[in-house]
mmCIF file of C-alpha atoms in Angstrom:
data_model
loop_
_atom_site.group_PDB
_atom_site.id
_atom_site.type_symbol
_atom_site.label_atom_id
_atom_site.label_comp_id
_atom_site.label_asym_id
_atom_site.label_seq_id
_atom_site.Cartn_x
_atom_site.Cartn_y
_atom_site.Cartn_z
ATOM 1 C CA MET A 1 4.422 -34.656 -35.757
ATOM 2 C CA THR A 2 4.473 -30.875 -35.925
ATOM 3 C CA THR A 3 3.999 -27.855 -38.103
ATOM 4 C CA THR A 4 7.341 -25.816 -37.407
ATOM 5 C CA ILE A 5 8.315 -22.237 -38.050
ATOM 6 C CA ASN A 6 12.186 -21.665 -37.769
ATOM 7 C CA ALA A 7 14.346 -19.093 -37.477
ATOM 8 C CA SER A 8 17.226 -20.963 -39.046
ATOM 9 C CA ASN A 9 20.995 -20.307 -38.676
ATOM 10 C CA SER A 10 21.894 -23.069 -40.780
ATOM 11 C CA GLY A 11 23.432 -21.903 -44.270
ATOM 12 C CA SER A 12 22.098 -19.174 -45.298
ATOM 13 C CA GLY A 13 19.636 -19.206 -42.670
ATOM 14 C CA GLY A 14 16.140 -17.690 -43.164
ATOM 15 C CA LEU A 15 12.517 -18.673 -42.501
ATOM 16 C CA VAL A 16 12.165 -22.702 -42.611
ATOM 17 C CA GLN A 17 8.594 -23.921 -42.165
ATOM 18 C CA THR A 18 7.542 -27.734 -42.268
ATOM 19 C CA ALA A 19 3.443 -28.791 -42.214
ATOM 20 C CA ASP A 20 1.719 -31.506 -41.104
ATOM 21 C CA ALA A 21 -1.977 -32.250 -40.126
ATOM 22 C CA SER A 22 -1.012 -32.577 -36.472
ATOM 23 C CA GLY A 23 -2.535 -29.110 -35.479
ATOM 24 C CA ILE A 24 0.601 -28.559 -33.585
ATOM 25 C CA LEU A 25 2.727 -25.645 -34.004
ATOM 26 C CA ALA A 26 6.137 -25.383 -32.903
ATOM 27 C CA LEU A 27 8.248 -21.929 -33.162
ATOM 28 C CA GLN A 28 11.839 -22.495 -33.456
ATOM 29 C CA THR A 29 15.134 -20.420 -33.313
ATOM 30 C CA ALA A 30 18.335 -22.091 -34.566
ATOM 31 C CA GLY A 31 16.228 -25.477 -35.198
ATOM 32 C CA THR A 32 15.160 -25.650 -31.156
ATOM 33 C CA THR A 33 11.628 -25.086 -30.179
ATOM 34 C CA ALA A 34 11.070 -22.084 -28.057
ATOM 35 C CA VAL A 35 7.119 -22.316 -27.890
ATOM 36 C CA THR A 36 4.602 -24.996 -28.622
ATOM 37 C CA ILE A 37 1.049 -24.648 -28.977
ATOM 38 C CA ASP A 38 -0.734 -27.743 -28.935
ATOM 39 C CA ALA A 39 -4.175 -28.235 -30.941
ATOM 40 C CA SER A 40 -6.012 -27.178 -28.321
ATOM 41 C CA GLN A 41 -4.218 -23.815 -27.817
ATOM 42 C CA ASN A 42 -1.917 -24.622 -24.960
ATOM 43 C CA VAL A 43 1.155 -22.912 -25.184
ATOM 44 C CA THR A 44 4.406 -24.496 -23.474
ATOM 45 C CA LEU A 45 7.509 -22.322 -23.141
ATOM 46 C CA ALA A 46 10.641 -23.647 -23.304
ATOM 47 C CA LYS A 47 12.259 -21.657 -21.048
ATOM 48 C CA GLY A 48 11.427 -18.636 -18.833
ATOM 49 C CA LEU A 49 9.369 -15.520 -19.731
ATOM 50 C CA THR A 50 11.166 -12.354 -19.447
ATOM 51 C CA VAL A 51 9.119 -9.316 -19.079
ATOM 52 C CA GLY A 52 10.471 -6.017 -19.578
ATOM 53 C CA ALA A 53 10.221 -3.149 -16.944
ATOM 54 C CA THR A 54 8.073 -1.030 -18.564
ATOM 55 C CA ALA A 55 5.581 -3.818 -18.717
ATOM 56 C CA ALA A 56 5.642 -5.261 -15.191
ATOM 57 C CA PRO A 57 5.977 -2.460 -12.972
ATOM 58 C CA THR A 58 7.508 -2.960 -9.206
ATOM 59 C CA PHE A 59 8.915 -0.680 -6.841
ATOM 60 C CA MET A 60 10.473 -1.016 -2.946
ATOM 61 C CA ALA A 61 10.239 2.279 -1.125
ATOM 62 C CA TYR A 62 10.927 2.811 2.647
ATOM 63 C CA ASN A 63 11.322 5.641 5.256
ATOM 64 C CA ASN A 64 14.794 6.748 6.089
ATOM 65 C CA ALA A 65 13.905 9.097 8.852
ATOM 66 C CA ASN A 66 11.484 8.591 12.174
ATOM 67 C CA GLN A 67 7.809 9.842 11.431
ATOM 68 C CA SER A 68 6.226 11.770 14.680
ATOM 69 C CA ILE A 69 2.300 10.908 14.468
ATOM 70 C CA SER A 70 -0.596 11.839 16.843
ATOM 71 C CA SER A 71 -1.987 9.066 19.123
ATOM 72 C CA ALA A 72 -5.395 7.831 17.987
ATOM 73 C CA THR A 73 -4.952 9.543 14.560
ATOM 74 C CA LEU A 74 -4.927 7.413 11.080
ATOM 75 C CA THR A 75 -2.106 8.777 9.204
ATOM 76 C CA LYS A 76 -0.485 8.172 6.171
ATOM 77 C CA VAL A 77 3.095 6.423 6.329
ATOM 78 C CA ARG A 78 5.524 8.174 4.507
ATOM 79 C CA PHE A 79 8.157 6.189 2.551
ATOM 80 C CA ASN A 80 10.643 8.694 0.991
ATOM 81 C CA VAL A 81 13.393 6.831 -0.498
ATOM 82 C CA GLU A 82 13.000 4.050 -3.497
ATOM 83 C CA GLU A 83 15.263 1.174 -3.431
ATOM 84 C CA TRP A 84 13.852 0.234 -7.022
ATOM 85 C CA ASP A 85 11.019 1.618 -8.981
ATOM 86 C CA THR A 86 11.130 0.146 -12.449
ATOM 87 C CA ASN A 87 8.461 2.313 -14.251
ATOM 88 C CA ASN A 88 8.364 5.355 -12.154
ATOM 89 C CA ASN A 89 5.054 4.582 -10.625
ATOM 90 C CA PHE A 90 5.882 5.419 -7.010
ATOM 91 C CA ASP A 91 5.923 8.676 -5.530
ATOM 92 C CA SER A 92 8.367 9.333 -3.008
ATOM 93 C CA THR A 93 8.552 12.575 -2.605
ATOM 94 C CA THR A 94 4.808 14.251 -2.192
ATOM 95 C CA ASN A 95 2.134 11.972 -1.834
ATOM 96 C CA TYR A 96 4.139 8.438 -1.154
ATOM 97 C CA ARG A 97 1.623 6.485 -3.264
ATOM 98 C CA PHE A 98 2.265 3.858 -5.934
ATOM 99 C CA THR A 99 0.113 4.744 -9.286
ATOM 100 C CA PRO A 100 0.666 1.932 -11.879
ATOM 101 C CA THR A 101 0.413 2.832 -15.253
ATOM 102 C CA VAL A 102 -0.024 -0.699 -16.683
ATOM 103 C CA ALA A 103 -3.236 -2.047 -15.554
ATOM 104 C CA GLY A 104 -3.515 -5.574 -13.562
ATOM 105 C CA TYR A 105 -3.738 -6.977 -10.349
ATOM 106 C CA TYR A 106 -0.674 -6.169 -8.035
ATOM 107 C CA GLN A 107 0.801 -7.987 -5.181
ATOM 108 C CA CYS A 108 1.180 -5.223 -2.381
ATOM 109 C CA SER A 109 2.922 -5.654 1.221
ATOM 110 C CA PHE A 110 3.925 -3.300 3.866
ATOM 111 C CA ALA A 111 5.251 -3.144 7.318
ATOM 112 C CA PHE A 112 6.071 -0.427 9.505
ATOM 113 C CA SER A 113 7.986 -0.075 12.999
ATOM 114 C CA THR A 114 6.514 1.771 15.843
ATOM 115 C CA GLU A 115 7.320 2.656 18.913
ATOM 116 C CA PRO A 116 6.235 5.508 21.675
ATOM 117 C CA SER A 117 8.632 8.310 22.258
ATOM 118 C CA SER A 118 7.185 8.157 25.898
ATOM 119 C CA GLY A 119 4.232 5.873 27.135
ATOM 120 C CA VAL A 120 2.891 2.688 25.645
ATOM 121 C CA ILE A 121 1.023 1.629 22.784
ATOM 122 C CA THR A 122 -2.397 -0.014 23.270
ATOM 123 C CA ARG A 123 -3.241 -0.513 19.656
ATOM 124 C CA VAL A 124 -1.790 -0.223 16.029
ATOM 125 C CA PHE A 125 -2.546 -1.567 12.628
ATOM 126 C CA GLY A 126 -1.900 -0.515 9.209
ATOM 127 C CA GLN A 127 -4.082 -0.262 6.009
ATOM 128 C CA PHE A 128 -4.085 -0.297 2.459
ATOM 129 C CA TRP A 129 -5.866 2.685 0.990
ATOM 130 C CA LYS A 130 -6.979 3.027 -2.496
ATOM 131 C CA ASN A 131 -8.113 6.064 -4.343
ATOM 132 C CA GLY A 132 -8.211 7.841 -1.059
ATOM 133 C CA ALA A 133 -10.407 5.375 0.812
ATOM 134 C CA GLU A 134 -9.566 2.761 3.165
ATOM 135 C CA TYR A 135 -9.414 -0.588 1.361
ATOM 136 C CA LYS A 136 -7.974 -3.422 3.220
ATOM 137 C CA PHE A 137 -6.669 -4.182 6.709
ATOM 138 C CA GLY A 138 -3.293 -5.455 7.711
ATOM 139 C CA ASN A 139 -2.653 -7.117 11.227
ATOM 140 C CA ASP A 140 -4.324 -5.044 14.137
ATOM 141 C CA PHE A 141 -2.482 -5.475 17.709
ATOM 142 C CA ASN A 142 -5.490 -4.297 19.737
ATOM 143 C CA GLY A 143 -5.482 -4.560 23.606
ATOM 144 C CA ALA A 144 -1.802 -5.219 24.049
ATOM 145 C CA THR A 145 0.298 -2.714 25.935
ATOM 146 C CA VAL A 146 3.725 -2.852 24.216
ATOM 147 C CA THR A 147 6.507 -0.228 23.845
ATOM 148 C CA GLY A 148 7.088 -1.467 20.121
ATOM 149 C CA SER A 149 5.311 -3.518 17.454
ATOM 150 C CA GLU A 150 5.538 -3.966 13.315
ATOM 151 C CA PRO A 151 1.995 -4.390 11.957
ATOM 152 C CA THR A 152 2.555 -5.867 8.274
ATOM 153 C CA GLY A 153 -0.127 -6.359 5.578
ATOM 154 C CA SER A 154 -0.395 -8.021 2.130
ATOM 155 C CA CYS A 155 -2.961 -8.155 -0.321
ATOM 156 C CA LEU A 156 -3.663 -8.144 -4.122
ATOM 157 C CA ILE A 157 -5.007 -4.743 -5.357
ATOM 158 C CA TYR A 158 -6.483 -4.490 -8.726
ATOM 159 C CA CYS A 159 -5.315 -1.009 -10.441
ATOM 160 C CA ASN A 160 -6.656 0.347 -13.669
ATOM 161 C CA GLY A 161 -3.279 1.522 -14.826
ATOM 162 C CA SER A 162 -4.162 5.342 -14.863
ATOM 163 C CA THR A 163 -6.024 6.844 -12.076
ATOM 164 C CA ASP A 164 -5.935 3.770 -9.236
ATOM 165 C CA TYR A 165 -3.213 4.596 -6.587
ATOM 166 C CA VAL A 166 -2.272 2.705 -3.423
ATOM 167 C CA GLU A 167 -1.219 4.242 0.008
ATOM 168 C CA ILE A 168 -0.583 3.112 3.535
ATOM 169 C CA TYR A 169 -2.059 4.287 6.437
ATOM 170 C CA GLY A 170 -1.108 3.479 9.943
ATOM 171 C CA TYR A 171 -3.091 3.810 13.512
ATOM 172 C CA ILE A 172 -1.442 4.182 16.809
ATOM 173 C CA ASN A 173 -3.205 4.626 20.175
ATOM 174 C CA GLY A 174 -1.007 5.422 23.119
ATOM 175 C CA GLY A 175 2.174 7.164 24.287
ATOM 176 C CA THR A 176 3.814 9.774 21.763
ATOM 177 C CA PRO A 177 3.812 7.523 18.681
ATOM 178 C CA VAL A 178 6.673 7.210 16.315
ATOM 179 C CA ILE A 179 7.033 5.292 13.031
ATOM 180 C CA ARG A 180 10.505 4.373 13.013
ATOM 181 C CA GLY A 181 12.619 5.578 9.781
ATOM 182 C CA THR A 182 14.236 2.234 8.848
ATOM 183 C CA GLN A 183 15.204 0.567 5.845
ATOM 184 C CA ALA A 184 14.670 -3.097 6.985
ATOM 185 C CA SER A 185 11.541 -2.481 9.020
ATOM 186 C CA THR A 186 9.228 0.534 7.342
ATOM 187 C CA TRP A 187 8.846 -0.560 3.784
ATOM 188 C CA PHE A 188 5.855 -0.579 1.146
ATOM 189 C CA THR A 189 6.595 -2.777 -1.919
ATOM 190 C CA ALA A 190 4.361 -3.967 -5.036
ATOM 191 C CA PHE A 191 5.065 -6.011 -8.306
ATOM 192 C CA LEU A 192 2.438 -6.725 -11.319
ATOM 193 C CA ALA A 193 1.170 -10.270 -10.487
ATOM 194 C CA ARG A 194 -1.278 -10.511 -13.460
ATOM 195 C CA SER A 195 -1.828 -7.879 -15.970
ATOM 196 C CA ALA A 196 -5.685 -7.134 -16.843
ATOM 197 C CA MET B 1 -0.169 19.810 21.753
ATOM 198 C CA THR B 2 -1.985 17.615 19.301
ATOM 199 C CA LEU B 3 -5.637 17.470 17.923
ATOM 200 C CA TYR B 4 -6.372 14.603 20.129
ATOM 201 C CA GLU B 5 -5.026 16.095 23.273
ATOM 202 C CA LYS B 6 -7.002 19.330 22.516
ATOM 203 C CA ILE B 7 -10.276 17.263 21.964
ATOM 204 C CA MET B 8 -9.734 15.566 25.395
ATOM 205 C CA VAL B 9 -9.012 18.582 27.317
ATOM 206 C CA LEU B 10 -12.365 19.952 25.756
ATOM 207 C CA TYR B 11 -14.109 16.957 26.349
ATOM 208 C CA PRO B 12 -12.740 14.957 29.092
ATOM 209 C CA GLU B 13 -15.802 12.589 29.345
ATOM 210 C CA LEU B 14 -14.388 11.217 25.992
ATOM 211 C CA THR B 15 -12.799 7.921 26.036
ATOM 212 C CA GLN B 16 -10.524 6.236 23.833
ATOM 213 C CA ALA B 17 -13.616 3.798 22.776
ATOM 214 C CA ASP B 18 -14.760 6.951 21.166
ATOM 215 C CA PHE B 19 -11.778 7.138 19.083
ATOM 216 C CA ALA B 20 -11.508 3.574 17.873
ATOM 217 C CA PRO B 21 -11.669 2.532 14.254
ATOM 218 C CA PHE B 22 -14.673 0.717 13.312
ATOM 219 C CA THR B 23 -16.481 1.169 16.413
ATOM 220 C CA GLY B 24 -15.808 4.757 17.534
ATOM 221 C CA CYS B 25 -17.686 7.828 16.772
ATOM 222 C CA ILE B 26 -14.560 10.055 15.963
ATOM 223 C CA ARG B 27 -11.868 9.729 13.666
ATOM 224 C CA LEU B 28 -8.845 12.171 13.556
ATOM 225 C CA GLN B 29 -6.773 11.796 10.513
ATOM 226 C CA ASN B 30 -3.625 13.115 8.723
ATOM 227 C CA ASP B 31 -2.929 12.704 4.863
ATOM 228 C CA LEU B 32 0.554 14.235 4.897
ATOM 229 C CA ASP B 33 -0.564 17.008 2.799
ATOM 230 C CA GLY B 34 0.693 19.595 5.157
ATOM 231 C CA LYS B 35 -2.655 20.370 6.581
ATOM 232 C CA GLY B 36 -1.771 18.318 9.621
ATOM 233 C CA ASP B 37 -4.272 16.164 11.792
ATOM 234 C CA TYR B 38 -8.055 17.096 11.327
ATOM 235 C CA ILE B 39 -11.360 15.375 12.336
ATOM 236 C CA ALA B 40 -12.461 13.219 9.435
ATOM 237 C CA LYS B 41 -15.712 11.981 11.092
ATOM 238 C CA TRP B 42 -17.473 13.483 14.098
ATOM 239 C CA GLU B 43 -20.668 11.251 15.035
ATOM 240 C CA HIS B 44 -20.959 11.656 18.666
ATOM 241 C CA PRO B 45 -24.500 11.502 19.858
ATOM 242 C CA THR B 46 -24.357 14.258 22.577
ATOM 243 C CA LEU B 47 -21.152 16.565 22.228
ATOM 244 C CA ALA B 48 -20.750 18.664 19.322
ATOM 245 C CA ARG B 49 -17.974 19.012 16.812
ATOM 246 C CA PRO B 50 -15.108 21.325 18.264
ATOM 247 C CA THR B 51 -15.336 24.604 16.647
ATOM 248 C CA VAL B 52 -12.123 26.060 14.934
ATOM 249 C CA GLU B 53 -11.587 28.719 17.646
ATOM 250 C CA GLN B 54 -12.380 25.944 20.399
ATOM 251 C CA LEU B 55 -9.354 23.938 18.949
ATOM 252 C CA ALA B 56 -6.961 27.033 18.432
#
């Protein structure tokens, strides 16, 4: 048995309650259970959970023009076009940074495509920066002599929902480096994986 | 000429290892804030940090 609270649409409708001693509570709409809470406080949803855009920020940004950088110089990667930015938390015009306004753990990922306009590359990697300092590293291609490479990175990063921000830096050694401006290969994205 | 290239002209004895992330004693950086490349770290044991005039 179950104690139920039903938003009924039967007859004149209204709130219909039934009670027993099971310790189980069912929340119903139109007589169908949507949420069940058992006696141990486990919650079961009958269907998926929809989270609003404001509650769970996500963005995808990319670079649409080649970015020339200096060899052996750690440089912030530019992402100047947004595919989406549900809560206006990504700055694609000035600082190219993600400053979520909801506290939580964000799954962040990036990729950027590189090529030298001349010479060859001997080392390339990308980094997550948090609050203006190195935080986590993506993959590091070191020692290989190549004419192009696409470092990537993925990391769960906690942000406090007010001041914390995340940026991407890249390092390329060799030749005259260029980070390609292409929607498909130079991008930065994040979504809220778990609220604080 | 980039900052890296200017430093290499000034101190040709430097190697790429000196600029290597994690292990090098020199770090060059660019924050896309309009200020361009700059020396974020200079911890070379014998060579002095270049002055603005030397890099001009």
